[in-house]
Coordinates of C-alpha atoms and ligand atoms in Angstrom, one line a residue:
M1 CA 0.0 0.0 0.0
N2 CA 1.4 3.4 -0.9
N3 CA 0.9 6.6 1.2
S4 CA -2.2 7.5 -0.8
G5 CA -4.1 4.5 0.6
N6 CA -5.8 6.3 3.4
L7 CA -7.4 9.1 1.3
K8 CA -11.0 9.0 0.2
L9 CA -11.8 10.0 -3.4
S10 CA -15.1 11.1 -4.9
T11 CA -15.8 11.4 -8.6
Y12 CA -15.7 15.0 -9.7
I13 CA -15.8 14.7 -13.5
S14 CA -16.6 11.3 -14.9
E15 CA -14.5 9.5 -17.5
A16 CA -17.5 9.8 -20.0
D17 CA -17.8 13.5 -19.5
L18 CA -14.0 14.0 -19.8
Q19 CA -13.9 12.0 -23.0
K20 CA -16.8 13.9 -24.5
K21 CA -15.3 17.3 -23.8
V22 CA -11.8 16.3 -25.0
K23 CA -13.3 15.1 -28.3
E24 CA -15.1 18.4 -28.7
L25 CA -12.0 20.4 -27.9
G26 CA -10.0 18.3 -30.4
E27 CA -12.6 18.9 -33.1
T28 CA -12.6 22.6 -32.4
L29 CA -8.8 22.8 -32.8
T30 CA -9.0 20.7 -35.9
K31 CA -11.3 23.2 -37.5
K32 CA -9.1 26.1 -36.4
F33 CA -5.8 24.5 -37.7
K34 CA -7.0 22.3 -40.6
G35 CA -4.4 22.1 -43.3
Q36 CA -1.7 23.8 -41.1
E37 CA 1.2 22.5 -39.2
V38 CA 1.1 23.0 -35.5
V39 CA 3.4 22.4 -32.5
A40 CA 1.4 21.0 -29.6
V41 CA 3.2 21.6 -26.3
C42 CA 2.4 19.3 -23.5
V43 CA 3.1 20.8 -20.1
L44 CA 4.6 18.1 -17.9
K45 CA 3.8 16.4 -15.8
G46 CA 0.1 17.0 -15.2
S47 CA -1.1 17.5 -18.9
F48 CA 0.2 14.2 -20.3
V49 CA -3.0 12.3 -20.2
F50 CA -5.2 15.2 -21.4
Y51 CA -2.7 16.0 -24.1
S52 CA -2.4 12.4 -25.4
D53 CA -6.2 12.2 -25.7
L54 CA -6.5 15.6 -27.2
I55 CA -4.0 15.2 -30.0
R56 CA -5.6 12.0 -31.1
H57 CA -8.8 14.0 -31.7
M58 CA -6.9 16.6 -33.8
D59 CA -6.8 15.8 -37.5
T60 CA -4.0 18.1 -38.7
D61 CA -0.2 17.9 -38.9
I62 CA 1.2 18.0 -35.3
Q63 CA 4.7 18.1 -33.9
C64 CA 4.8 17.1 -30.3
E65 CA 6.9 19.0 -27.8
F66 CA 7.2 18.8 -24.0
F67 CA 7.8 21.5 -21.5
G68 CA 8.4 20.4 -17.9
V69 CA 7.5 22.8 -15.1
S70 CA 6.9 22.2 -11.4
S71 CA 5.0 24.6 -9.2
Y72 CA 3.4 22.7 -6.4
H73 CA 6.3 20.7 -4.9
G74 CA 3.9 18.1 -3.5
N75 CA 1.6 20.4 -1.6
T76 CA -2.1 21.3 -2.3
T77 CA -1.6 25.0 -2.6
S78 CA 0.5 26.8 -5.2
S79 CA 3.9 28.0 -4.2
G80 CA 3.8 30.6 -7.0
E81 CA 7.3 29.6 -8.0
V82 CA 7.7 28.0 -11.4
K83 CA 10.8 25.8 -11.9
V84 CA 11.6 24.6 -15.4
T85 CA 12.4 20.8 -15.3
L86 CA 12.5 20.2 -19.1
D87 CA 12.8 22.7 -21.9
L88 CA 11.3 22.4 -25.4
G89 CA 13.3 20.2 -27.6
S90 CA 13.3 22.4 -30.7
P91 CA 12.7 26.1 -31.7
V92 CA 9.1 27.2 -32.2
E93 CA 9.9 30.4 -34.0
G94 CA 7.4 31.1 -36.8
K95 CA 5.2 28.1 -35.9
H96 CA 1.6 27.8 -34.7
V97 CA 2.0 26.7 -31.1
I98 CA -0.8 25.2 -29.0
L99 CA 0.0 25.2 -25.3
V100 CA -1.8 22.4 -23.5
E101 CA -2.2 22.7 -19.7
D102 CA -4.0 20.5 -17.2
I103 CA -5.3 23.1 -14.8
V104 CA -5.1 26.9 -14.3
D105 CA -5.3 27.7 -10.6
T106 CA -3.6 31.0 -9.6
G107 CA -2.7 31.6 -13.2
L108 CA 1.0 32.0 -12.4
T109 CA 2.2 28.9 -14.2
M110 CA 0.2 29.6 -17.4
N111 CA 1.4 33.3 -17.5
Y112 CA 4.9 32.1 -17.0
L113 CA 4.5 29.5 -19.8
K114 CA 2.9 32.0 -22.2
S115 CA 5.7 34.5 -21.8
A116 CA 8.3 31.8 -22.1
I117 CA 6.8 30.6 -25.4
L118 CA 6.1 34.2 -26.7
S119 CA 9.7 35.1 -26.2
R120 CA 10.6 32.4 -28.8
K121 CA 8.5 34.3 -31.4
P122 CA 5.9 31.7 -32.5
K123 CA 3.6 32.7 -35.5
T124 CA 0.6 32.2 -33.2
L125 CA 0.1 31.0 -29.6
T126 CA -3.2 29.2 -28.7
T127 CA -3.7 28.3 -25.0
I128 CA -5.9 25.5 -23.8
A129 CA -6.5 24.1 -20.3
L130 CA -8.7 21.2 -19.3
L131 CA -9.7 22.8 -16.0
E132 CA -9.8 26.4 -14.7
K133 CA -10.5 27.6 -11.2
P134 CA -11.7 31.2 -11.8
E135 CA -12.1 31.9 -8.1
A136 CA -8.4 31.0 -7.4
L137 CA -6.9 33.3 -10.0
K138 CA -4.2 35.6 -8.5
V139 CA -3.3 37.2 -11.8
P140 CA -5.4 37.8 -14.9
C141 CA -5.0 34.8 -17.2
E142 CA -6.8 34.7 -20.5
L143 CA -7.2 31.3 -22.1
D144 CA -8.4 30.5 -25.6
Y145 CA -10.1 27.2 -24.7
V146 CA -11.2 25.7 -21.4
G147 CA -12.7 22.3 -20.8
F148 CA -14.4 22.8 -17.5
K149 CA -14.5 25.7 -15.0
I150 CA -14.5 24.3 -11.5
P151 CA -14.7 25.7 -8.0
N152 CA -11.6 26.2 -5.9
D153 CA -11.3 22.5 -4.9
F154 CA -8.1 20.4 -5.1
V155 CA -8.6 17.6 -7.6
V156 CA -6.6 14.6 -8.8
G157 CA -6.7 12.1 -11.7
Y158 CA -6.5 12.2 -15.4
G159 CA -2.9 13.3 -15.1
L160 CA -3.2 15.4 -11.9
D161 CA -1.5 14.1 -8.8
Y162 CA -1.4 14.4 -5.1
Q163 CA 2.1 13.8 -3.9
G164 CA 2.9 11.9 -7.1
Y165 CA -0.1 9.6 -7.0
Y166 CA -3.5 9.3 -8.8
R167 CA -2.3 10.5 -12.2
N168 CA -3.5 7.2 -13.7
L169 CA -7.2 7.6 -12.6
P170 CA -9.3 7.8 -15.8
Y171 CA -11.6 10.4 -14.2
I172 CA -11.1 13.6 -12.1
A173 CA -11.7 13.1 -8.4
Q174 CA -11.7 15.2 -5.3
V175 CA -9.5 14.1 -2.4
Q176 CA -11.7 14.2 0.7
N177 CA -9.3 14.1 3.6
F178 CA -5.7 15.0 3.8
N179 CA -3.8 13.5 6.8
Ligands
5GP201 P1 -1.1 27.8 -10.9 O1 0.2 28.3 -11.3 O2 -2.2 28.2 -11.9 O3 -1.5 28.1 -9.5 O4 -1.0 26.2 -10.9 C1 -0.9 25.5 -12.0 C2 -0.4 24.1 -11.6 O5 -0.7 23.7 -10.3 C3 -1.1 23.1 -12.5 O6 -0.4 22.8 -13.7 C4 -1.1 21.9 -11.6 O7 0.1 21.1 -11.7 C5 -1.1 22.4 -10.2 N1 -2.5 22.4 -9.7 C6 -3.3 23.5 -9.5 N2 -4.5 23.1 -9.0 C7 -4.4 21.8 -8.8 C8 -5.3 20.8 -8.3 O8 -6.5 21.1 -8.0 N3 -4.9 19.6 -8.3 C9 -3.6 19.2 -8.7 N4 -3.3 17.9 -8.6 N5 -2.7 20.1 -9.2 C10 -3.1 21.4 -9.2

């Protein structure tokens, strides 16, 4: 048993609802970028599940890139500090970039990522997040596409972790008691 064994989970967004939404988002991005080449940037670690489902609903030429950042350091509130753990593997200058985030909480990470990508002079930058917590925003953060707006609750699953666990849940859950 790992150290997540004593926590209770309740379903927050079901697997069926997630899959329906991700398909819709993929189809919307397909319409926007049909016939064009895009670089889809997966923000590690939390976005990898959403990202891998999303790109498979996008019918256009995609290059996959990965940007590793860490902002929580295992706690349930944002530290506000963004540490780069893995940089993009190739230049995005002059390219259509889609930045794929798991969740926007305070907005600090997304704002950091946007300026990091914009400084590399992409042709366009499109931002998408599966989840957004509008009540938790500490800085203005405009997103082009959002899957679900949720209250200020700490959630796990579908790529999102609590102390490294739960990323493999196929649905989004709320952790009910932290010990
Ligand atoms: P922000 O900088 O917007 O406060 O936080 C963004 C990052 O914090 C996300 O990419 C995610 O890794 C983490 N985060 C924010 N809210 C949650 C949450 O409810 N659950 C989990 N597991 N991570 C979260």
